[in-house]
Coordinates of C-alpha atoms in Angstrom, one line a residue:
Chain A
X1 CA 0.0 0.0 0.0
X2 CA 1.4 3.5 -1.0
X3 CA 0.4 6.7 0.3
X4 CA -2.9 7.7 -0.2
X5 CA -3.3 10.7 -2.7
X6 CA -6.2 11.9 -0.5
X7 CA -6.6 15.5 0.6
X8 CA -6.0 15.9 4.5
X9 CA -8.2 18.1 5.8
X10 CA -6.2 21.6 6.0
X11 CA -8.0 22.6 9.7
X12 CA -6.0 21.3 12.5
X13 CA -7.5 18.7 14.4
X14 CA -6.0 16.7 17.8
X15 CA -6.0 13.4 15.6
X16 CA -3.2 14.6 13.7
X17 CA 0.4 15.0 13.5
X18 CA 3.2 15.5 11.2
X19 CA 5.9 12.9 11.4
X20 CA 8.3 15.7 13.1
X21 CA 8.0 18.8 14.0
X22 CA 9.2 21.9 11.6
X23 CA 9.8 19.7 8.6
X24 CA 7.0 21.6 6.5
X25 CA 4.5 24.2 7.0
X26 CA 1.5 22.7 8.8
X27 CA -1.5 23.6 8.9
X28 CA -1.4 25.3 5.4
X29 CA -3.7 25.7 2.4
X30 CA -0.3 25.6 0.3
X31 CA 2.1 23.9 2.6
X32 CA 5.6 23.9 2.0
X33 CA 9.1 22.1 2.9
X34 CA 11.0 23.9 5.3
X35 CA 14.7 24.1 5.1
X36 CA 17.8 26.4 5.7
X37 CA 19.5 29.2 3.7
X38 CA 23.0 30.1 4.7
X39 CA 23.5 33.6 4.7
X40 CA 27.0 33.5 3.7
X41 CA 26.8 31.3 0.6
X42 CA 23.1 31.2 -0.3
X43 CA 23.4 27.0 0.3
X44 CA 20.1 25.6 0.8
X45 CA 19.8 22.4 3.1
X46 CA 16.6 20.4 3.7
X47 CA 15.7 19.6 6.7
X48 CA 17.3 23.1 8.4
X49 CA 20.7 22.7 9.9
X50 CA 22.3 25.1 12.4
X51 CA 25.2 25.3 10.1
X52 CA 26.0 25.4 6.3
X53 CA 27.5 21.6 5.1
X54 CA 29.5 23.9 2.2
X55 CA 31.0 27.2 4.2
X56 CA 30.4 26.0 7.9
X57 CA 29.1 29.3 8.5
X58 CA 26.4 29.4 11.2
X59 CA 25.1 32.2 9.8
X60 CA 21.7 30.4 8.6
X61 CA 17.9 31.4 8.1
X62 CA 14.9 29.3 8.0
X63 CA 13.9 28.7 4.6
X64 CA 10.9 28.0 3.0
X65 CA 11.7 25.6 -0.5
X66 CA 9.4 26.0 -3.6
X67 CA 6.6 23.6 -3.7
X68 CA 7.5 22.5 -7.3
X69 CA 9.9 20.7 -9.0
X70 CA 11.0 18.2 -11.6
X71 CA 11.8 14.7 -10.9
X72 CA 15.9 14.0 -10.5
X73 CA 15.4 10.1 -10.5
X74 CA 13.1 7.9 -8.3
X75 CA 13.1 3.9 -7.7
X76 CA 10.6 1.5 -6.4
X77 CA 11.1 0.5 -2.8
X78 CA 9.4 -3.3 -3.5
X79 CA 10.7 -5.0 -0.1
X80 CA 9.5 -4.1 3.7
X81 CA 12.3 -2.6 5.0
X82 CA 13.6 -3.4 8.3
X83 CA 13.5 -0.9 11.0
X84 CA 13.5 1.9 11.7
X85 CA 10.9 2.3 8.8
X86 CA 7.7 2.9 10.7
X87 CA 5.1 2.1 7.9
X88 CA 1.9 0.3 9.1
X89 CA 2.4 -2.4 6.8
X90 CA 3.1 -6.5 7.2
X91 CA 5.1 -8.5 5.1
X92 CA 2.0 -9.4 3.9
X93 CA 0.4 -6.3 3.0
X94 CA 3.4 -4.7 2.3
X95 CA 2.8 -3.8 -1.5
X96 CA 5.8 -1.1 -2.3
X97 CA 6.5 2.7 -2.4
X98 CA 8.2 5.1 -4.9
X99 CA 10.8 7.6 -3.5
X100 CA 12.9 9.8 -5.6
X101 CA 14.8 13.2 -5.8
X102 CA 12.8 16.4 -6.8
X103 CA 14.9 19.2 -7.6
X104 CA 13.0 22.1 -6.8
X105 CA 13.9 25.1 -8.8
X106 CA 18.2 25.7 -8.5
X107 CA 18.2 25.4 -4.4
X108 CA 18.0 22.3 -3.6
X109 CA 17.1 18.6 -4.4
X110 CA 15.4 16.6 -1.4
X111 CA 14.8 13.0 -1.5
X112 CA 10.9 12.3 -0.3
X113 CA 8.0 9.6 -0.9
X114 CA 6.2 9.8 -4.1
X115 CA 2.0 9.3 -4.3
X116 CA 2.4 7.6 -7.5
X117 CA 3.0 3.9 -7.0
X118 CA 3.7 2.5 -10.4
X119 CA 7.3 3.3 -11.6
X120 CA 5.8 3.2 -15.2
X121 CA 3.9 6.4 -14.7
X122 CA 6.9 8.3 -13.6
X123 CA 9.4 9.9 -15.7
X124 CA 12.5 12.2 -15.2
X125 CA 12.2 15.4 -15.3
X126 CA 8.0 15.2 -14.8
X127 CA 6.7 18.0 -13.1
X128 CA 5.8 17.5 -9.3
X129 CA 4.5 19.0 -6.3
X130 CA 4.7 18.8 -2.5
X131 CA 1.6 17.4 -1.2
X132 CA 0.7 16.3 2.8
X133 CA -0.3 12.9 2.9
X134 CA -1.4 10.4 5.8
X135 CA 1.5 8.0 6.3
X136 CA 0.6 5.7 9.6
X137 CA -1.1 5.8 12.7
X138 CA -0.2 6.4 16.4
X139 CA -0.6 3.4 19.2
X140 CA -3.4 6.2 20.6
X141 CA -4.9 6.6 16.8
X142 CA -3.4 10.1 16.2
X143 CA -2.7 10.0 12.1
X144 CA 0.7 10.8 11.4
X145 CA 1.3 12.9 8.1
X146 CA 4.3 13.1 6.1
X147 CA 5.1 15.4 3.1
X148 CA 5.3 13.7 -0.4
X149 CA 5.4 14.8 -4.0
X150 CA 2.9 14.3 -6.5
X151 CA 2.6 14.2 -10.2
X152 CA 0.9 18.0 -11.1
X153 CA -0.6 15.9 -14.0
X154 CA -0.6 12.0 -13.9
X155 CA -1.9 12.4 -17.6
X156 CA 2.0 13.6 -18.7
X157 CA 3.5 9.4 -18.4
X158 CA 0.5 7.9 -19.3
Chain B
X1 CA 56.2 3.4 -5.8
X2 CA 58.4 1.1 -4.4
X3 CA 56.2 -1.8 -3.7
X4 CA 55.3 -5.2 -4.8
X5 CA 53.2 -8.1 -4.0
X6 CA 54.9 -11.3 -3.6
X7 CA 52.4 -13.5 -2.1
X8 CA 48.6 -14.0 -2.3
X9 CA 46.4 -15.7 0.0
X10 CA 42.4 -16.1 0.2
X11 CA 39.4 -17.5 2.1
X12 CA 37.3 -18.5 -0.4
X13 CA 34.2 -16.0 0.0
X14 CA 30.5 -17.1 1.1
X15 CA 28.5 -18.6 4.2
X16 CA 30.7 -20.3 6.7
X17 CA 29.0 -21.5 9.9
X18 CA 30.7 -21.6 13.2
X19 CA 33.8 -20.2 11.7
X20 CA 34.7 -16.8 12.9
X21 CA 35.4 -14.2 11.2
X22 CA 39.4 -14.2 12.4
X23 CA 39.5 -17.8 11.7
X24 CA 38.6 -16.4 7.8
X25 CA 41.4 -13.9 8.0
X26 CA 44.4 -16.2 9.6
X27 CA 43.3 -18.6 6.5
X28 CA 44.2 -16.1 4.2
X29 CA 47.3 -14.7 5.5
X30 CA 48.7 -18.2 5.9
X31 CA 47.6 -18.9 2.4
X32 CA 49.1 -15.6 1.6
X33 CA 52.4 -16.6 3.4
X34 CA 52.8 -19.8 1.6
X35 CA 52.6 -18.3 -1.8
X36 CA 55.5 -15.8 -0.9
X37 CA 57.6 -19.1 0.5
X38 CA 57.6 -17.4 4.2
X39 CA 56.7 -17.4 7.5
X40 CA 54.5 -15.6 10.1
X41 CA 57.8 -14.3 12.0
X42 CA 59.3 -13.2 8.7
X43 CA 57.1 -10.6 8.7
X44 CA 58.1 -7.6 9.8
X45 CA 54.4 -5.7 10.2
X46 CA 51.0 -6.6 9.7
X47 CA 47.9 -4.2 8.9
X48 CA 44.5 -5.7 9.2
X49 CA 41.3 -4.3 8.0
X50 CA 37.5 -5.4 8.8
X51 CA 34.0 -3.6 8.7
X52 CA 32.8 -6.4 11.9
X53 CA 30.9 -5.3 14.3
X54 CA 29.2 -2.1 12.9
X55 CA 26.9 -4.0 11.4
X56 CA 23.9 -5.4 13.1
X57 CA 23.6 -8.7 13.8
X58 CA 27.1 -9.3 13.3
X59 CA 29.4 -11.1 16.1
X60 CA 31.0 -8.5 18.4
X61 CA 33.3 -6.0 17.3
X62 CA 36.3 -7.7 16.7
X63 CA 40.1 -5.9 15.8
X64 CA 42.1 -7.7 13.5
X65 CA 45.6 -7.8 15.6
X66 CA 43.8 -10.2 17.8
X67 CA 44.9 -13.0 15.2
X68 CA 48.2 -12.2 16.4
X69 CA 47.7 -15.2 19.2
X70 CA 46.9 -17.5 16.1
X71 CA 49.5 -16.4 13.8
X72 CA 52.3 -16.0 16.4
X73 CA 53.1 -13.7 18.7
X74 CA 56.2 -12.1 17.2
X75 CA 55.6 -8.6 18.6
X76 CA 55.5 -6.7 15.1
X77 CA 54.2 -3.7 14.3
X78 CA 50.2 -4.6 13.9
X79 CA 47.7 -1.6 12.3
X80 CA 43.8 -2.0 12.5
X81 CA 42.0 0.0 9.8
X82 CA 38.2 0.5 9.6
X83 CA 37.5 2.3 7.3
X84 CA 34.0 2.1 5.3
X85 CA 33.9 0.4 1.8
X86 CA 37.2 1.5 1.3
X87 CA 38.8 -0.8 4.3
X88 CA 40.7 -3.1 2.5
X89 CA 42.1 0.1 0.0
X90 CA 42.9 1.8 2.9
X91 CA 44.3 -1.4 4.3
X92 CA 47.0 -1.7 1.3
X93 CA 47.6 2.0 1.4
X94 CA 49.1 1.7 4.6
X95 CA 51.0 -1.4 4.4
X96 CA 52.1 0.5 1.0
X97 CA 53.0 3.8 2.9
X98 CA 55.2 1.5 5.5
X99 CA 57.4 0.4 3.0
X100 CA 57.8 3.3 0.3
X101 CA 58.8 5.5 4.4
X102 CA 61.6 3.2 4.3
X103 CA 60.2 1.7 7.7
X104 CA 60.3 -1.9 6.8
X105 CA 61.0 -4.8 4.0
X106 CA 58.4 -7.2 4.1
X107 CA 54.8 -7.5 5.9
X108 CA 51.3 -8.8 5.5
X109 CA 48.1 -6.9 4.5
X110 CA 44.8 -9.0 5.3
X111 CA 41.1 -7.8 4.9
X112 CA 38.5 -9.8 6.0
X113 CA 34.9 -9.8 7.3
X114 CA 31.5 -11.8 8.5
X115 CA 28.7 -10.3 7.7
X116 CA 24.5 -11.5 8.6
X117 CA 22.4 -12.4 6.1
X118 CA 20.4 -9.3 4.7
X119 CA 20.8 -6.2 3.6
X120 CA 22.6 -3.0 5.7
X121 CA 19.9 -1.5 7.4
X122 CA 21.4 1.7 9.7
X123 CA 20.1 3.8 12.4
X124 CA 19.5 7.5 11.2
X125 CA 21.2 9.0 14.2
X126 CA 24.6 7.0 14.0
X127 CA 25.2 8.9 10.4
X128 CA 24.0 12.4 11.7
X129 CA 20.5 11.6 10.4
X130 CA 16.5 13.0 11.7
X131 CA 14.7 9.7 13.2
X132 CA 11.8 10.7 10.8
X133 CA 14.2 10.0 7.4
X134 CA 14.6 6.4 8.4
X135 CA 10.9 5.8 9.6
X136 CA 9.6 6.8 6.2
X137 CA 11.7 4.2 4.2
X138 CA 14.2 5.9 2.7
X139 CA 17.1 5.4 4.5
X140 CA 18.4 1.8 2.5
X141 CA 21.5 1.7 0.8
X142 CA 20.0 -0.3 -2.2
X143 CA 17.3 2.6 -2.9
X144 CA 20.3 4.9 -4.0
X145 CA 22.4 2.4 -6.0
X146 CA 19.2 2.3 -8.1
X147 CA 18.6 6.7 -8.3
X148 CA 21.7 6.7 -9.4
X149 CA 21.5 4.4 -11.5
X150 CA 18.4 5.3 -12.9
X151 CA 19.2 9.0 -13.7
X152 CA 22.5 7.3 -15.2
X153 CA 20.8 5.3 -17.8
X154 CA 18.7 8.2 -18.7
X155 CA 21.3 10.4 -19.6
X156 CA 23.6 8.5 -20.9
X157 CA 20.9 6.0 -23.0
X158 CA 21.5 2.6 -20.9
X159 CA 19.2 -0.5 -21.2
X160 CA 18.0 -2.7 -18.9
X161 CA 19.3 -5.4 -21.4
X162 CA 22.8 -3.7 -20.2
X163 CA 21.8 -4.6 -16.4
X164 CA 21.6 -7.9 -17.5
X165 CA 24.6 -8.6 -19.4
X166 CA 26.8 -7.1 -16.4
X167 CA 25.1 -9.6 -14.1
X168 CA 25.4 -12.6 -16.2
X169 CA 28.5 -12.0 -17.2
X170 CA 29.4 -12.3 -13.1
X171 CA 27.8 -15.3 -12.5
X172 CA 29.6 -16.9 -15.7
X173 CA 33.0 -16.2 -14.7
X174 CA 31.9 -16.8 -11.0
X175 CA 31.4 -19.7 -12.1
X176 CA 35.0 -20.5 -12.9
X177 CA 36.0 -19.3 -9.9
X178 CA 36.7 -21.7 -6.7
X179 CA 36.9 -19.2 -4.6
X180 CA 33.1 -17.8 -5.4
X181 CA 30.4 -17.6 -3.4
X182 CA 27.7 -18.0 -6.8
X183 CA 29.0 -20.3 -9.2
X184 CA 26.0 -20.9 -11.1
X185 CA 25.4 -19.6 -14.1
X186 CA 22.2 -17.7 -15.1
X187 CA 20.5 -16.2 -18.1
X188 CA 20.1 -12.7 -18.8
X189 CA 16.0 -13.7 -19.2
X190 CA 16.1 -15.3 -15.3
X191 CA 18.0 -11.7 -14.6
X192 CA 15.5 -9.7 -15.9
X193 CA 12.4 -11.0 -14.7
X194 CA 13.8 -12.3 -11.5
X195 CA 11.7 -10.3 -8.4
X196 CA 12.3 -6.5 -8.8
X197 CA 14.0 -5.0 -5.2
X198 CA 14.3 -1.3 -6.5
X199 CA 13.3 -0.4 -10.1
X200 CA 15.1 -1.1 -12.4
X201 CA 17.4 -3.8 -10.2
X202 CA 16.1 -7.3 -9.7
X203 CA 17.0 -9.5 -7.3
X204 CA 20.3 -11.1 -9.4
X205 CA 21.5 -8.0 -10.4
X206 CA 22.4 -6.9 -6.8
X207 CA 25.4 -8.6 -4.5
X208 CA 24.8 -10.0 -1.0
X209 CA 26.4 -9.2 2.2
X210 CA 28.8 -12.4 2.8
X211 CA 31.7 -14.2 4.3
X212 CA 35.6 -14.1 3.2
X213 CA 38.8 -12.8 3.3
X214 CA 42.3 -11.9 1.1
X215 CA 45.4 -11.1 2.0
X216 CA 48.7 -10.1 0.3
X217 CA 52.2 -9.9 1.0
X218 CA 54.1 -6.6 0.2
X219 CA 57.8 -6.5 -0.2
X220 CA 60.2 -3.6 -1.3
X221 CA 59.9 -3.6 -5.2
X222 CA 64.0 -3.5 -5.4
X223 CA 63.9 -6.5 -3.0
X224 CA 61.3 -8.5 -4.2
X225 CA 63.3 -10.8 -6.8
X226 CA 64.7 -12.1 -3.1
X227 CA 61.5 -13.2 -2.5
X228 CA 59.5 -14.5 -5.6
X229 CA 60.5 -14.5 -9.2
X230 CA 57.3 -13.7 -10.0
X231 CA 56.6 -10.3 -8.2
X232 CA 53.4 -8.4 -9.1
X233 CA 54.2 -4.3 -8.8
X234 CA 52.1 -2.2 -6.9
X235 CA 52.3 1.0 -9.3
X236 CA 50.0 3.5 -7.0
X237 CA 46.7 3.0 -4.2
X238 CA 44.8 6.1 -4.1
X239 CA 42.0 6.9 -1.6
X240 CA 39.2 9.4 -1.9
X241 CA 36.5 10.9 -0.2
X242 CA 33.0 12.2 -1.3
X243 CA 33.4 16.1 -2.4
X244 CA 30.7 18.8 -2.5
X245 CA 27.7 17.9 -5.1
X246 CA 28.6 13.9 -5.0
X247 CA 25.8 11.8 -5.3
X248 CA 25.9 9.6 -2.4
X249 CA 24.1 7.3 0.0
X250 CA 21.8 8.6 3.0
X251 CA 20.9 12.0 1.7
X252 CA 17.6 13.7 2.6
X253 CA 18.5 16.5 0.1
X254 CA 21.6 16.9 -2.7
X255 CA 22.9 20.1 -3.7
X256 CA 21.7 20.8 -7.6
X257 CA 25.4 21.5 -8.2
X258 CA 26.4 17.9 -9.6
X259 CA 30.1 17.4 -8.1
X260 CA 32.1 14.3 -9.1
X261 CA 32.0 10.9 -7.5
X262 CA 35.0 10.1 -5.1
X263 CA 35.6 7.2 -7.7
X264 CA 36.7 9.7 -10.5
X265 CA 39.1 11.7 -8.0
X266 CA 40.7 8.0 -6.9
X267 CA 40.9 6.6 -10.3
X268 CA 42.5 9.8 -11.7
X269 CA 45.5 10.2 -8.5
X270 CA 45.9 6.6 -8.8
X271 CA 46.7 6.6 -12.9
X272 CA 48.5 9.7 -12.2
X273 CA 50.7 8.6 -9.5
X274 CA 51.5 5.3 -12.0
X275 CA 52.0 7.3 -14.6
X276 CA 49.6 4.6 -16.8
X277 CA 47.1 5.7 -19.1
X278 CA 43.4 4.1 -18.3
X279 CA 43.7 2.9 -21.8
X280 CA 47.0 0.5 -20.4
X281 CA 44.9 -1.6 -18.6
X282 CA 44.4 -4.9 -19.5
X283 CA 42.4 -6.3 -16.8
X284 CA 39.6 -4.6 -14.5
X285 CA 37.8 -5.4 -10.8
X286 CA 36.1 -3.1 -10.5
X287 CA 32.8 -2.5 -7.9
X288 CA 29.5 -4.2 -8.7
X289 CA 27.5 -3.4 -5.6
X290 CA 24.8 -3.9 -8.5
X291 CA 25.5 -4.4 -12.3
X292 CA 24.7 -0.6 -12.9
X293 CA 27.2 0.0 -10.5
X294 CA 29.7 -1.7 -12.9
X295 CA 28.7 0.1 -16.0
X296 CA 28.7 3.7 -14.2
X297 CA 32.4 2.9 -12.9
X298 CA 33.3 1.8 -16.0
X299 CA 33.3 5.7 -16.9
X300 CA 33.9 7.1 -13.5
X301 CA 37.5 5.6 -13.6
X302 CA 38.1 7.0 -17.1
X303 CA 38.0 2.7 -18.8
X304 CA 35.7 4.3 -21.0
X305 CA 33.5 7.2 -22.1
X306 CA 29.9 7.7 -20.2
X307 CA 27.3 6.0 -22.5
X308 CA 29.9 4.1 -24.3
X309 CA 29.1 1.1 -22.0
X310 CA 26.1 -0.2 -23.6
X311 CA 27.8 -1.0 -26.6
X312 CA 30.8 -2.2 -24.7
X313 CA 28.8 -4.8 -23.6
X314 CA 26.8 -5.9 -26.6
X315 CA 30.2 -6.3 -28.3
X316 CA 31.7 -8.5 -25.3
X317 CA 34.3 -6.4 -25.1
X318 CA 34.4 -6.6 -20.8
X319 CA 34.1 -10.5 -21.3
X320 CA 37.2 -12.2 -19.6
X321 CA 38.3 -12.9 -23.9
X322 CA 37.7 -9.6 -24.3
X323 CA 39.4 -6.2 -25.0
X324 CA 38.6 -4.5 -21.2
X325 CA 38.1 -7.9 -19.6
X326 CA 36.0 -6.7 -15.9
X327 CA 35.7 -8.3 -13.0
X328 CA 37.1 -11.8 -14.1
X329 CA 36.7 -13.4 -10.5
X330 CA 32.8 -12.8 -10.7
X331 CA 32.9 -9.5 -8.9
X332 CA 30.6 -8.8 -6.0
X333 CA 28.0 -9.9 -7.9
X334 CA 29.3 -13.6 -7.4
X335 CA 31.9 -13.8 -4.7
X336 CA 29.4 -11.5 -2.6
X337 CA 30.9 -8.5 -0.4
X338 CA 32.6 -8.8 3.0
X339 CA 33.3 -5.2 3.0
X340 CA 36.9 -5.5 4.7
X341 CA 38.0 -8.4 2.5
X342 CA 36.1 -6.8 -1.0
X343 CA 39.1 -4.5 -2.6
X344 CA 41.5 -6.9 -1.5
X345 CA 39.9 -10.0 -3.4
X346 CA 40.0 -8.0 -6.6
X347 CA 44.0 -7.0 -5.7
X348 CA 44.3 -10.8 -5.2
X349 CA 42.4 -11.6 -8.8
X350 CA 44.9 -9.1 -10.8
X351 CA 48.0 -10.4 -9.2
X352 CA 46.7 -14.3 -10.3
X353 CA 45.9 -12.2 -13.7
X354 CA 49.6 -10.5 -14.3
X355 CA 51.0 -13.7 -13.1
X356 CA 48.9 -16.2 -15.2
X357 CA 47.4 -18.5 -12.3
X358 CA 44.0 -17.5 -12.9
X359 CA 43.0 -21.4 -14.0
X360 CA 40.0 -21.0 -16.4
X361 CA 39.0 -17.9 -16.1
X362 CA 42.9 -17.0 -17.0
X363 CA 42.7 -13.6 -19.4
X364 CA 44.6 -14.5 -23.0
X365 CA 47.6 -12.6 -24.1
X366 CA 49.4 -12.5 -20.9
X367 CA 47.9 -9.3 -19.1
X368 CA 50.4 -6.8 -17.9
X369 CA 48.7 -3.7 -16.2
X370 CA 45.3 -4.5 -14.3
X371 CA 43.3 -2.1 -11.8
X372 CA 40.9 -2.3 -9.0
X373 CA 38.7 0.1 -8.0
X374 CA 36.0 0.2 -4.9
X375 CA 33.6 2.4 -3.7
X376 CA 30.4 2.6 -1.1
X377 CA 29.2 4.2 2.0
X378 CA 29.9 7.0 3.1
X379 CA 31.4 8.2 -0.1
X380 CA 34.7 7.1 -0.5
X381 CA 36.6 4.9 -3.2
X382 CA 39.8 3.5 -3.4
X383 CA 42.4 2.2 -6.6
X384 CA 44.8 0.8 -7.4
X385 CA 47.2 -0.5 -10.1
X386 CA 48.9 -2.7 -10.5
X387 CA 51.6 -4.1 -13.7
X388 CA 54.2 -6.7 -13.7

């Protein structure tokens, strides 16, 4: 079972969380990655660091990352993996995921889950966007949510 | 340099139940020993490299200058390296560096390594990573062999069919290898349609975590002809780290800048320090984590242009009869990887190569310059060459 590509509710409700905190804007209408932006050498890291990987500076910024990209490359993720994955799936329900790299505009490139599940409808360089999609459940039934990216139009592989 | 191999030594590589994994390493060196026509307290010092213990499910963390007790204790000069994929490179580049400072003569270099069934699966925080990364699934080492791949065969206009041919060509000359963990032969059809791990890799296109171990010994090039009469020259080892904008394993983001791989900057000191041209070599190991892993090395260490692989391998020409023979011992693919013992099975292969003891699998035309090249987590390769 992959993600489900259904719309999560944008009002904040108790029964919700996102897998960590600070990792995208949440609630939103238009939510967003949230990284950091060194002030020295305009590097932009995702999730935020305290200090630049390139310079070392620790002259950084919070940084909100474009909600668009294009698809870098992307595989199929077709066995359960072992822990720490966290997925509510069994070895017997376990049915596979996408992941792959969307470079979003020239900042960065961040590796994330994708909502389409069959490799044959992706393609490099397809247009995507960020979406916020239920991933698993808590022990207490609180839904956790994780950010994804979506085909803007599943129509483009097909 | 002023270094060469006079002895070789191996444990063949696989499963071994209730044998440790010094027990492997001891094998080899006393192998290794026996080739050179000398003894444990003819050695003057010993360096010892092996990945155990990091990994889970393994045995307990174990240093390599414990197998002193076994081997004798002579009181030489005994180095443990750990040091990622590139173990057993940085293993030989040490014993290298002993003898080229003049230090010593003559001494052993062993890798070696027992690893648990399945894949490497790591915890986030030991490589500096959020919880959340690993809990979402995408913190597996195989999942980035095949991005990498995958954006590789798109630019560069690789098939699947490619894939194949890498893999099968493995298990064939595993197949004539002893020493091999897979010696069984399959199709490039049972490849292919074999269970699918991570688009586009299937199950046989991928190597498995193992048992084994190598060892060498190295003697002073101007002294080696004391030794052996057939001395195998160790022209340069180069080791190299990930740079800014390399595409490596365990990254929740990448910089759009695309840097080199540490591979290119290894494979480029190490042909520079030999003063060989990539076009020289004769003979290849080179790292087949997976078989696209293969083809993108191929190009990484300057063997050939990026693309050019495809029809490489249509042609044959990486078969062992033909004109870049790769991975003649069956590569990881076949023998399987026990990280600390991986670079220095493919040193062992090209010395039986230069020397002409490589049985069947033996390249024609007497080879004279081979290479070896590994690579993996965290980003960091290492070469070497070697000629006779």
């Amino acid at each position: 079972m992959g993600l489900r590509e259904t719309t999560v509710t944008t009002t904040p409700r108790a029964t919700t969380r996102p897998i960590a905190p600070d990792l995208f804007t949440w609630p939103a209408e238009r939510p967003c990655l949230v990284g950091s932006r060194c002030v020295e050498c305009a590097t932009v890291v995702f999730p935020a660091a305290d200090t630049c990987p390139r310079c070392g500076s620790a002259q950084v910024e919070s940084h909100e990352l474009a909600r668009r990209g294009r698809l870098f490359t992307y595989t199929t993720q077709n066995f359960l993996p072992k822990e720490p994955y966290a997925g509510p799936e069994t070895e017997e329900t376990f049915a596979g995921f996408t992941l792959g790299y969307v470079e979003l505009g020239d900042e960065v490139m961040v590796e994330a889950r994708l909502t389409e599940p069959d490799p044959e409808r992706l393609q490099i360089g397809m247009e995507m966007e960020m979406v916020v999609v239920p991933f698993r459940r808590d022990a207490d039934g609180t839904e956790v949510l994780t950010f994804a990216f979506a085909p803007i139009d599943p129509e483009v592989s097909s | 340099m002023n270094v060469a191999i006079v002895g070789v030594g191996m444990h063949p590589f696989g499963r071994f139940e209730g044998r440790n994994a010094l027990e492997l390493g001891e094998y080899a060196v006393r192998q290794a020993l026996m080739d050179a026509g000398i003894t444990w307290p003819d050695a003057e010092f010993a360096v010892g490299g092996t990945l155990g213990g990091v990994l889970e499910g393994s045995d307990e963390s174990v240093q390599a200058d414990v197998m002193v007790s076994q081997l004798g204790l002579t009181g030489l000069q005994f180095t443990n390296v750990h040091n990622g994929c590139a173990t057993a490179g940085s293993t030989l580049a040490m014993g290298a560096a002993l003898i080229e400072s003049g230090a010593y003569d003559l001494g052993v270099c062993v890798g070696f390594d027992k690893h648990p069934r399945g894949h490497f699966n790591a915890e986030p925080e030991q490589h500096g990573l959020p919880r959340w990364y690993g809990e979402l699934g995408l913190m597996i080492t195989t999942q980035f062999f095949a991005m990498k791949l995958n954006r590789y065969m798109h630019d560069y206009g690789i098939s699947r069919d490619a894939l194949a041919r890498v893999a099968a060509k493995n298990f064939r000359n595993g197949a004539r290898n002893p020493n091999a963990w897979r010696r069984k032969p399959l199709s490039e059809e049972e490849i292919l349609e074999a269970r699918m791990l991570n688009y586009p890799l299937t199950q046989y296109m991928f190597c498995s975590p193992d048992e084994g171990a190598a060892a060498v010994v190295l003697c002073r090039a101007d002294k080696a002809r004391e030794v052996t009469d057939r001395p195998v020259y160790l022209r340069s080892v180069a080791v190299r780290t990930r740079t800014w904008g390399s595409f490596e394993v365990f990254a929740p983001w990448l910089s759009p800048d695309r840097g080199q791989a540490p591979t290119v900057d290894a494979a480029r000191r190490c042909f520079e320090q030999a003063g060989v041209e990539p076009g020289d070599v004769d003979v290849a190991q080179l790292q087949d984590s997976e078989s696209g892993a293969e083809i993108m090395h191929m190009a990484e260490t300057g063997l050939c242009a990026d693309g050019e692989q495809e029809e490489l391998l249509e042609r044959g020409e990486t078969e062992i009869t033909g004109r870049l023979p790769v991975n003649t011992d069956g590569g990881l693919i076949a023998n399987g990887e026990p990280i600390g013992a991986s670079g220095m099975r493919q040193v062992h292969e090209i010395a039986l190569q230069l020397r002409g003891d490589a049985g069947e699998r033996q390249v024609p035309g007497e080879p004279k310059v081979g290479f070896t090249q590994v690579y993996g987590a965290p980003g960091v390769s290492a070469c070497t060459l070697l000629s006779v």
